Amino acid sequence: MKAISIFAAILIGLSSCTTMVLNEMRGGHSPMMQLDGEWNIDKNVVTIAGTTTENTDASKVYFDATQDQGGRCLGTWLNLANNNVEPEFLWGFNDYKGEDFVLVDPIKGEVTWDVIKQDQNEFIIERTTGDEKYRMEFSR
């Protein structure tokens, strides 16, 4: 019975936002745990037909890799300049490789980004929709 309880506890702990398993990946630095914490938003741009526009809705973001929300982690846009932006969102990766980053916006829904670079101090993502190219750059 004790073995079943331990096995059940391990299964419950296998969510994408828990540290138990994730800390063992990537030499102790899983994609989720690398993002855990507060980040500066250095660049948030969209380029349409050669014209680039900067989005300045928020200057920082908090990726909380410890708060599981149904298979995704909880995130918060910080220092919001626009009151029309929902401060909380969900985020995660489609797999543990860290190649596809997913933002779940309450208004836009789930949007998948390509991870260009990710390490302990820098995170760069891009996505393209039609003739629109989006890029976000974060630093610690």
N, CA, C and O atoms as a DFTB+ gen file, in Angstrom:
560 C
 N C O
     1  1       0.826      -1.193       0.000
     2  2       0.000       0.000       0.000
     3  2       0.870       1.257       0.000
     4  3       0.552       2.247      -0.658
     5  1       1.979       1.198       0.753
     6  2       2.864       2.347       0.803
     7  2       3.475       2.609      -0.578
     8  3       3.631       3.762      -0.978
     9  1       3.820       1.543      -1.303
    10  2       4.390       1.690      -2.647
    11  2       3.392       2.346      -3.591
    12  3       3.782       3.161      -4.427
    13  1       2.115       2.007      -3.473
    14  2       1.084       2.607      -4.317
    15  2       0.955       4.094      -4.004
    16  3       0.796       4.906      -4.915
    17  1       1.023       4.453      -2.736
    18  2       0.936       5.860      -2.350
    19  2       2.105       6.667      -2.905
    20  3       1.918       7.793      -3.368
    21  1       3.300       6.101      -2.862
    22  2       4.478       6.787      -3.393
    23  2       4.354       6.952      -4.898
    24  3       4.650       8.018      -5.439
    25  1       3.908       5.876      -5.586
    26  2       3.728       5.932      -7.040
    27  2       2.687       6.980      -7.418
    28  3       2.887       7.726      -8.377
    29  1       1.594       7.048      -6.689
    30  2       0.548       8.037      -6.956
    31  2       1.087       9.452      -6.759
    32  3       0.780      10.346      -7.548
    33  1       1.878       9.660      -5.726
    34  2       2.450      10.985      -5.470
    35  2       3.384      11.394      -6.601
    36  3       3.416      12.564      -6.981
    37  1       4.148      10.442      -7.148
    38  2       5.043      10.739      -8.263
    39  2       4.238      11.109      -9.493
    40  3       4.578      12.072     -10.180
    41  1       3.179      10.369      -9.790
    42  2       2.352      10.661     -10.950
    43  2       1.708      12.037     -10.848
    44  3       1.642      12.766     -11.838
    45  1       1.241      12.391      -9.682
    46  2       0.633      13.704      -9.473
    47  2       1.678      14.791      -9.688
    48  3       1.362      15.874     -10.183
    49  1       2.915      14.504      -9.319
    50  2       3.983      15.488      -9.429
    51  2       4.550      15.650     -10.825
    52  3       5.474      16.443     -11.000
    53  1       4.049      14.943     -11.831
    54  2       4.611      15.009     -13.171
    55  2       3.982      16.082     -14.045
    56  3       4.002      15.954     -15.269
    57  1       3.447      17.091     -13.482
    58  2       2.867      18.186     -14.246
    59  2       3.980      19.012     -14.875
    60  3       5.127      18.940     -14.434
    61  1       3.657      19.791     -15.895
    62  2       4.674      20.579     -16.598
    63  2       5.220      21.713     -15.747
    64  3       6.227      22.314     -16.120
    65  1       4.616      22.021     -14.655
    66  2       5.075      23.166     -13.845
    67  2       5.603      22.753     -12.484
    68  3       5.678      23.588     -11.582
    69  1       5.964      21.518     -12.311
    70  2       6.507      21.117     -11.018
    71  2       8.009      20.946     -11.121
    72  3       8.532      20.580     -12.174
    73  1       8.681      21.205     -10.052
    74  2      10.138      21.198     -10.064
    75  2      10.731      19.814      -9.872
    76  3      11.900      19.604     -10.198
    77  1       9.968      18.863      -9.354
    78  2      10.521      17.554      -9.009
    79  2      11.219      16.903     -10.197
    80  3      12.391      16.542     -10.088
    81  1      10.548      16.747     -11.306
    82  2      11.120      16.096     -12.479
    83  2      11.893      17.087     -13.328
    84  3      12.935      16.740     -13.885
    85  1      11.409      18.303     -13.437
    86  2      11.982      19.270     -14.350
    87  2      13.402      19.662     -13.992
    88  3      14.196      19.959     -14.884
    89  1      13.740      19.671     -12.736
    90  2      15.083      20.049     -12.341
    91  2      16.121      19.040     -12.785
    92  3      17.309      19.359     -12.832
    93  1      15.699      17.830     -13.112
    94  2      16.632      16.806     -13.538
    95  2      16.964      16.907     -15.019
    96  3      17.928      16.289     -15.470
    97  1      16.204      17.658     -15.776
    98  2      16.417      17.771     -17.211
    99  2      17.389      18.903     -17.511
   100  3      17.547      19.816     -16.701
   101  1      18.034      18.851     -18.657
   102  2      19.000      19.862     -19.083
   103  2      20.023      20.147     -17.999
   104  3      20.316      21.308     -17.716
   105  1      20.559      19.127     -17.400
   106  2      21.575      19.311     -16.376
   107  2      21.070      20.070     -15.180
   108  3      21.816      20.835     -14.569
   109  1      19.806      19.872     -14.831
   110  2      19.229      20.575     -13.689
   111  2      18.540      21.864     -14.072
   112  3      18.108      22.620     -13.202
   113  1      18.430      22.126     -15.366
   114  2      17.825      23.384     -15.798
   115  2      16.859      23.124     -16.940
   116  3      17.196      23.348     -18.102
   117  1      15.678      22.660     -16.624
   118  2      14.665      22.396     -17.637
   119  2      14.257      23.702     -18.292
   120  3      14.524      24.771     -17.744
   121  1      13.613      23.643     -19.461
   122  2      13.149      24.879     -20.093
   123  2      12.248      25.707     -19.177
   124  3      12.366      26.932     -19.143
   125  1      11.346      25.054     -18.429
   126  2      10.457      25.783     -17.540
   127  2      11.222      26.422     -16.385
   128  3      10.994      27.584     -16.047
   129  1      12.126      25.661     -15.786
   130  2      12.848      26.192     -14.630
   131  2      13.844      27.276     -15.031
   132  3      14.159      28.149     -14.222
   133  1      14.349      27.235     -16.281
   134  2      15.217      28.315     -16.738
   135  2      14.449      29.633     -16.789
   136  3      15.020      30.693     -16.536
   137  1      13.171      29.572     -17.111
   138  2      12.374      30.797     -17.219
   139  2      11.825      31.277     -15.886
   140  3      11.434      32.438     -15.770
   141  1      11.786      30.428     -14.893
   142  2      11.173      30.765     -13.616
   143  2      11.745      32.065     -13.056
   144  3      12.954      32.195     -12.861
   145  1      10.859      33.018     -12.802
   146  2      11.275      34.278     -12.197
   147  2      10.918      35.487     -13.047
   148  3      10.176      35.383     -14.023
   149  1      11.458      36.633     -12.659
   150  2      11.154      37.902     -13.316
   151  2      12.145      38.183     -14.446
   152  3      13.351      37.984     -14.299
   153  1      11.606      38.652     -15.580
   154  2      12.402      38.961     -16.764
   155  2      12.058      40.358     -17.270
   156  3      10.907      40.787     -17.184
   157  1      13.055      41.068     -17.796
   158  2      12.839      42.330     -18.499
   159  2      12.383      42.017     -19.915
   160  3      12.862      41.061     -20.525
   161  1      11.474      42.805     -20.437
   162  2      11.080      42.683     -21.841
   163  2      11.885      43.740     -22.592
   164  3      11.550      44.924     -22.561
   165  1      12.943      43.307     -23.264
   166  2      13.833      44.227     -23.973
   167  2      13.286      44.611     -25.332
   168  3      13.510      45.722     -25.811
   169  1      12.567      43.685     -25.953
   170  2      12.020      43.952     -27.284
   171  2      10.728      43.166     -27.433
   172  3      10.660      41.982     -27.100
   173  1       9.702      43.848     -27.940
   174  2       8.418      43.214     -28.240
   175  2       7.896      43.919     -29.485
   176  3       7.242      44.958     -29.393
   177  1       8.191      43.342     -30.656
   178  2       7.883      44.021     -31.910
   179  2       7.084      43.136     -32.855
   180  3       7.114      41.908     -32.774
   181  1       6.371      43.804     -33.752
   182  2       5.702      43.138     -34.866
   183  2       6.132      43.875     -36.129
   184  3       6.157      45.105     -36.173
   185  1       6.472      43.090     -37.160
   186  2       6.857      43.658     -38.444
   187  2       5.824      43.228     -39.477
   188  3       5.601      42.037     -39.693
   189  1       5.201      44.212     -40.109
   190  2       4.189      43.962     -41.131
   191  2       4.594      44.733     -42.381
   192  3       4.733      45.956     -42.350
   193  1       4.782      44.009     -43.477
   194  2       5.150      44.621     -44.769
   195  2       6.345      45.568     -44.619
   196  3       6.353      46.661     -45.186
   197  1       7.348      45.143     -43.856
   198  2       8.560      45.936     -43.695
   199  2       8.512      47.031     -42.654
   200  3       9.526      47.680     -42.399
   201  1       7.359      47.253     -42.045
   202  2       7.219      48.283     -41.013
   203  2       7.168      47.620     -39.642
   204  3       6.319      46.768     -39.382
   205  1       8.088      48.022     -38.770
   206  2       8.177      47.446     -37.429
   207  2       7.549      48.381     -36.412
   208  3       7.818      49.582     -36.398
   209  1       6.710      47.809     -35.561
   210  2       6.038      48.556     -34.500
   211  2       6.388      47.921     -33.155
   212  3       6.341      46.701     -33.004
   213  1       6.738      48.756     -32.190
   214  2       7.078      48.296     -30.848
   215  2       5.815      48.204     -29.997
   216  3       4.982      49.111     -30.011
   217  1       5.679      47.112     -29.263
   218  2       4.582      46.953     -28.310
   219  2       5.145      47.256     -26.926
   220  3       6.080      46.593     -26.476
   221  1       4.582      48.250     -26.254
   222  2       5.091      48.656     -24.940
   223  2       4.044      48.454     -23.847
   224  3       3.996      49.214     -22.879
   225  1       3.206      47.427     -24.005
   226  2       2.165      47.178     -22.999
   227  2       2.734      46.846     -21.625
   228  3       2.150      47.220     -20.607
   229  1       3.871      46.147     -21.583
   230  2       4.482      45.763     -20.312
   231  2       5.994      45.838     -20.464
   232  3       6.521      45.653     -21.561
   233  1       6.698      46.111     -19.357
   234  2       8.154      46.197     -19.419
   235  2       8.837      45.002     -18.751
   236  3      10.042      44.799     -18.902
   237  1       8.057      44.222     -18.017
   238  2       8.602      43.030     -17.354
   239  2       7.553      41.927     -17.371
   240  3       6.370      42.171     -17.604
   241  1       8.020      40.702     -17.116
   242  2       7.117      39.564     -17.028
   243  2       7.623      38.640     -15.922
   244  3       8.825      38.547     -15.675
   245  1       6.695      37.969     -15.269
   246  2       7.054      36.979     -14.249
   247  2       6.547      35.625     -14.710
   248  3       5.340      35.397     -14.791
   249  1       7.484      34.723     -15.013
   250  2       7.142      33.351     -15.362
   251  2       7.243      32.516     -14.093
   252  3       8.333      32.334     -13.552
   253  1       6.125      32.014     -13.622
   254  2       6.110      31.214     -12.392
   255  2       6.015      29.747     -12.767
   256  3       4.935      29.247     -13.082
   257  1       7.149      29.060     -12.732
   258  2       7.205      27.654     -13.125
   259  2       6.727      26.718     -12.025
   260  3       6.751      25.499     -12.197
   261  1       6.293      27.270     -10.898
   262  2       5.852      26.415      -9.791
   263  2       4.344      26.392      -9.638
   264  3       3.826      25.625      -8.826
   265  1       3.625      27.205     -10.390
   266  2       2.165      27.288     -10.267
   267  2       1.492      26.588     -11.438
   268  3       1.320      27.179     -12.504
   269  1       1.115      25.341     -11.242
   270  2       0.460      24.568     -12.290
   271  2      -0.991      24.988     -12.429
   272  3      -1.726      25.069     -11.444
   273  1      -1.392      25.253     -13.657
   274  2      -2.774      25.634     -13.957
   275  2      -3.290      24.722     -15.066
   276  3      -3.453      25.166     -16.202
   277  1      -3.543      23.480     -14.758
   278  2      -4.051      22.546     -15.746
   279  2      -3.053      22.212     -16.837
   280  3      -3.422      22.181     -18.011
   281  1      -1.803      21.963     -16.488
   282  2      -0.793      21.592     -17.461
   283  2       0.024      22.744     -18.010
   284  3       0.967      22.520     -18.769
   285  1      -0.308      23.948     -17.653
   286  2       0.465      25.130     -18.043
   287  2       0.896      25.854     -16.772
   288  3       0.365      25.605     -15.690
   289  1       1.866      26.754     -16.921
   290  2       2.350      27.535     -15.792
   291  2       1.680      28.902     -15.789
   292  3       1.162      29.349     -16.812
   293  1       1.692      29.545     -14.662
   294  2       1.073      30.863     -14.520
   295  2       2.113      31.948     -14.794
   296  3       3.249      31.864     -14.326
   297  1       1.718      32.958     -15.551
   298  2       2.597      34.089     -15.830
   299  2       1.863      35.390     -15.569
   300  3       0.633      35.432     -15.567
   301  1       2.632      36.463     -15.347
   302  2       2.050      37.774     -15.078
   303  2       2.857      38.846     -15.802
   304  3       4.077      38.927     -15.656
   305  1       2.154      39.676     -16.592
   306  2       2.795      40.843     -17.192
   307  2       2.933      41.885     -16.087
   308  3       1.970      42.157     -15.370
   309  1       4.117      42.468     -15.943
   310  2       4.398      43.438     -14.888
   311  2       4.611      44.828     -15.484
   312  3       4.980      44.959     -16.651
   313  1       4.380      45.852     -14.689
   314  2       4.545      47.253     -15.105
   315  2       3.716      47.543     -16.352
   316  3       4.226      48.066     -17.343
   317  1       2.444      47.200     -16.289
   318  2       1.557      47.390     -17.435
   319  2       1.311      48.868     -17.709
   320  3       1.017      49.648     -16.803
   321  1       1.440      49.234     -18.987
   322  2       1.142      50.601     -19.414
   323  2      -0.250      50.684     -20.006
   324  3      -0.800      51.777     -20.146
   325  1      -0.823      49.556     -20.352
   326  2      -2.119      49.499     -21.022
   327  2      -3.114      48.776     -20.113
   328  3      -2.917      47.605     -19.789
   329  1      -4.157      49.452     -19.711
   330  2      -5.157      48.848     -18.825
   331  2      -6.023      47.807     -19.530
   332  3      -6.754      47.068     -18.871
   333  1      -5.950      47.738     -20.859
   334  2      -6.747      46.764     -21.604
   335  2      -6.077      45.389     -21.676
   336  3      -6.669      44.442     -22.193
   337  1      -4.851      45.273     -21.164
   338  2      -4.125      44.006     -21.196
   339  2      -4.442      43.225     -19.933
   340  3      -4.362      43.754     -18.825
   341  1      -4.803      41.958     -20.110
   342  2      -5.041      41.068     -18.968
   343  2      -3.681      40.720     -18.371
   344  3      -2.827      40.193     -19.084
   345  1      -3.448      40.998     -17.080
   346  2      -2.110      40.793     -16.529
   347  2      -1.689      39.325     -16.404
   348  3      -0.500      39.019     -16.500
   349  1      -2.628      38.427     -16.195
   350  2      -2.257      37.023     -16.028
   351  2      -2.479      36.236     -17.308
   352  3      -3.413      36.499     -18.065
   353  1      -1.599      35.261     -17.535
   354  2      -1.686      34.388     -18.698
   355  2      -1.092      33.040     -18.324
   356  3      -0.477      32.901     -17.267
   357  1      -1.271      32.063     -19.171
   358  2      -0.666      30.753     -18.971
   359  2       0.441      30.567     -20.006
   360  3       0.393      31.155     -21.086
   361  1       1.426      29.754     -19.675
   362  2       2.546      29.524     -20.575
   363  2       3.101      28.126     -20.357
   364  3       2.794      27.471     -19.361
   365  1       3.911      27.684     -21.284
   366  2       4.556      26.387     -21.165
   367  2       5.218      25.999     -22.470
   368  3       5.394      26.827     -23.364
   369  1       5.580      24.748     -22.569
   370  2       6.216      24.202     -23.762
   371  2       5.407      22.997     -24.213
   372  3       4.829      22.281     -23.395
   373  1       5.370      22.779     -25.538
   374  2       4.656      21.609     -26.059
   375  2       5.385      20.320     -25.746
   376  3       4.776      19.250     -25.737
   377  1       6.681      20.405     -25.489
   378  2       7.458      19.239     -25.093
   379  2       8.552      19.713     -24.142
   380  3       8.682      20.911     -23.889
   381  1       9.324      18.793     -23.626
   382  2      10.364      19.170     -22.674
   383  2      11.657      19.600     -23.351
   384  3      12.641      19.889     -22.669
   385  1      11.674      19.649     -24.687
   386  2      12.867      20.088     -25.403
   387  2      13.008      21.604     -25.372
   388  3      14.116      22.126     -25.496
   389  1      11.903      22.308     -25.210
   390  2      11.954      23.755     -25.165
   391  2      12.008      24.405     -26.529
   392  3      12.521      25.516     -26.657
   393  1      11.487      23.737     -27.565
   394  2      11.547      24.279     -28.919
   395  2      10.322      25.120     -29.263
   396  3      10.439      26.094     -30.006
   397  1       9.164      24.770     -28.747
   398  2       7.923      25.501     -29.008
   399  2       7.387      26.058     -27.706
   400  3       6.977      25.303     -26.824
   401  1       7.388      27.376     -27.582
   402  2       6.894      28.058     -26.396
   403  2       5.440      28.448     -26.640
   404  3       5.107      28.970     -27.705
   405  1       4.582      28.200     -25.669
   406  2       3.160      28.483     -25.826
   407  2       2.728      29.539     -24.819
   408  3       2.949      29.393     -23.617
   409  1       2.108      30.606     -25.324
   410  2       1.467      31.615     -24.484
   411  2      -0.035      31.453     -24.657
   412  3      -0.526      31.375     -25.783
   413  1      -0.759      31.403     -23.563
   414  2      -2.214      31.293     -23.626
   415  2      -2.786      32.601     -23.090
   416  3      -2.892      32.811     -21.882
   417  1      -3.145      33.463     -24.016
   418  2      -3.701      34.767     -23.693
   419  2      -5.204      34.613     -23.492
   420  3      -5.852      33.902     -24.259
   421  1      -5.780      35.271     -22.467
   422  2      -7.228      35.152     -22.248
   423  2      -8.065      35.624     -23.434
   424  3      -9.193      35.167     -23.616
   425  1      -7.519      36.539     -24.246
   426  2      -8.267      37.076     -25.387
   427  2      -7.883      36.373     -26.690
   428  3      -8.762      35.940     -27.435
   429  1      -6.581      36.251     -26.975
   430  2      -6.110      35.677     -28.233
   431  2      -6.108      34.147     -28.236
   432  3      -6.051      33.529     -29.298
   433  1      -6.170      33.545     -27.065
   434  2      -6.105      32.093     -26.987
   435  2      -4.669      31.604     -27.006
   436  3      -3.746      32.351     -26.678
   437  1      -4.480      30.345     -27.393
   438  2      -3.157      29.727     -27.377
   439  2      -2.370      30.096     -28.631
   440  3      -2.832      29.897     -29.754
   441  1      -1.174      30.637     -28.415
   442  2      -0.305      31.050     -29.507
   443  2       1.051      30.372     -29.310
   444  3       1.641      30.454     -28.233
   445  1       1.543      29.699     -30.362
   446  2       2.825      29.002     -30.288
   447  2       3.925      29.851     -30.908
   448  3       3.760      30.404     -31.995
   449  1       5.045      29.947     -30.207
   450  2       6.215      30.714     -30.632
   451  2       7.384      29.757     -30.828
   452  3       7.481      28.741     -30.140
   453  1       8.276      30.081     -31.772
   454  2       9.535      29.345     -31.940
   455  2      10.554      29.918     -30.969
   456  3      10.703      31.135     -30.864
   457  1      11.261      29.035     -30.252
   458  2      12.305      29.489     -29.340
   459  2      13.585      29.668     -30.153
   460  3      14.114      28.708     -30.714
   461  1      14.073      30.896     -30.210
   462  2      15.296      31.218     -30.940
   463  2      16.511      31.014     -30.046
   464  3      17.523      30.463     -30.477
   465  1      16.404      31.462     -28.802
   466  2      17.492      31.298     -27.837
   467  2      16.896      31.237     -26.438
   468  3      15.964      31.969     -26.106
   469  1      17.461      30.341     -25.623
   470  2      17.028      30.259     -24.237
   471  2      18.179      29.787     -23.374
   472  3      18.763      28.731     -23.617
   473  1      18.496      30.574     -22.373
   474  2      19.429      30.159     -21.341
   475  2      19.037      30.870     -20.047
   476  3      17.950      31.440     -19.963
   477  1      19.891      30.843     -19.058
   478  2      19.546      31.407     -17.748
   479  2      19.323      32.919     -17.787
   480  3      18.614      33.455     -16.936
   481  1      19.925      33.624     -18.774
   482  2      19.870      35.083     -18.784
   483  2      19.233      35.699     -20.015
   484  3      19.035      36.913     -20.062
   485  1      18.907      34.885     -21.018
   486  2      18.346      35.424     -22.254
   487  2      17.309      34.459     -22.824
   488  3      17.502      33.244     -22.834
   489  1      16.204      35.036     -23.299
   490  2      15.123      34.250     -23.879
   491  2      14.577      35.032     -25.064
   492  3      14.118      36.164     -24.907
   493  1      14.624      34.428     -26.260
   494  2      14.156      35.084     -27.476
   495  2      13.181      34.155     -28.188
   496  3      13.481      32.986     -28.429
   497  1      11.997      34.696     -28.524
   498  2      10.976      33.916     -29.217
   499  2      10.471      34.697     -30.430
   500  3      10.467      35.928     -30.438
   501  1      10.044      33.951     -31.454
   502  2       9.476      34.553     -32.654
   503  2       8.314      33.717     -33.145
   504  3       8.216      32.524     -32.857
   505  1       7.432      34.367     -33.894
   506  2       6.354      33.653     -34.581
   507  2       5.952      34.460     -35.798
   508  3       6.109      35.681     -35.834
   509  1       5.429      33.760     -36.796
   510  2       4.991      34.401     -38.021
   511  2       3.564      33.984     -38.306
   512  3       3.230      32.800     -38.257
   513  1       2.728      34.955     -38.601
   514  2       1.336      34.725     -38.981
   515  2       1.088      35.514     -40.261
   516  3       1.006      36.742     -40.236
   517  1       0.970      34.801     -41.377
   518  2       0.800      35.489     -42.656
   519  2       2.004      36.353     -42.946
   520  3       3.130      35.856     -42.980
   521  1       1.786      37.654     -43.158
   522  2       2.898      38.571     -43.408
   523  2       3.329      39.322     -42.150
   524  3       4.077      40.297     -42.226
   525  1       2.852      38.860     -40.991
   526  2       3.207      39.485     -39.719
   527  2       4.256      38.638     -38.999
   528  3       4.067      37.437     -38.806
   529  1       5.364      39.271     -38.603
   530  2       6.407      38.585     -37.852
   531  2       6.545      39.235     -36.479
   532  3       6.754      40.443     -36.370
   533  1       6.427      38.422     -35.439
   534  2       6.498      38.890     -34.063
   535  2       7.812      38.416     -33.439
   536  3       8.278      37.311     -33.717
   537  1       8.403      39.263     -32.593
   538  2       9.631      38.890     -31.898
   539  2       9.598      39.496     -30.495
   540  3       9.282      40.670     -30.307
   541  1       9.937      38.652     -29.520
   542  2      10.066      39.122     -28.142
   543  2      11.433      38.683     -27.619
   544  3      11.861      37.546     -27.816
   545  1      12.102      39.620     -26.945
   546  2      13.404      39.346     -26.344
   547  2      13.334      39.697     -24.865
   548  3      12.897      40.785     -24.491
   549  1      13.768      38.768     -24.038
   550  2      13.734      38.931     -22.577
   551  2      15.151      38.773     -22.030
   552  3      15.958      38.035     -22.596
   553  1      15.454      39.468     -20.927
   554  2      16.731      39.290     -20.240
   555  2      16.504      39.402     -18.744
   556  3      15.502      39.953     -18.289
   557  1      17.449      38.871     -17.995
   558  2      17.392      38.983     -16.525
   559  2      18.089      40.231     -16.071
   560  3      18.149      40.503     -14.872
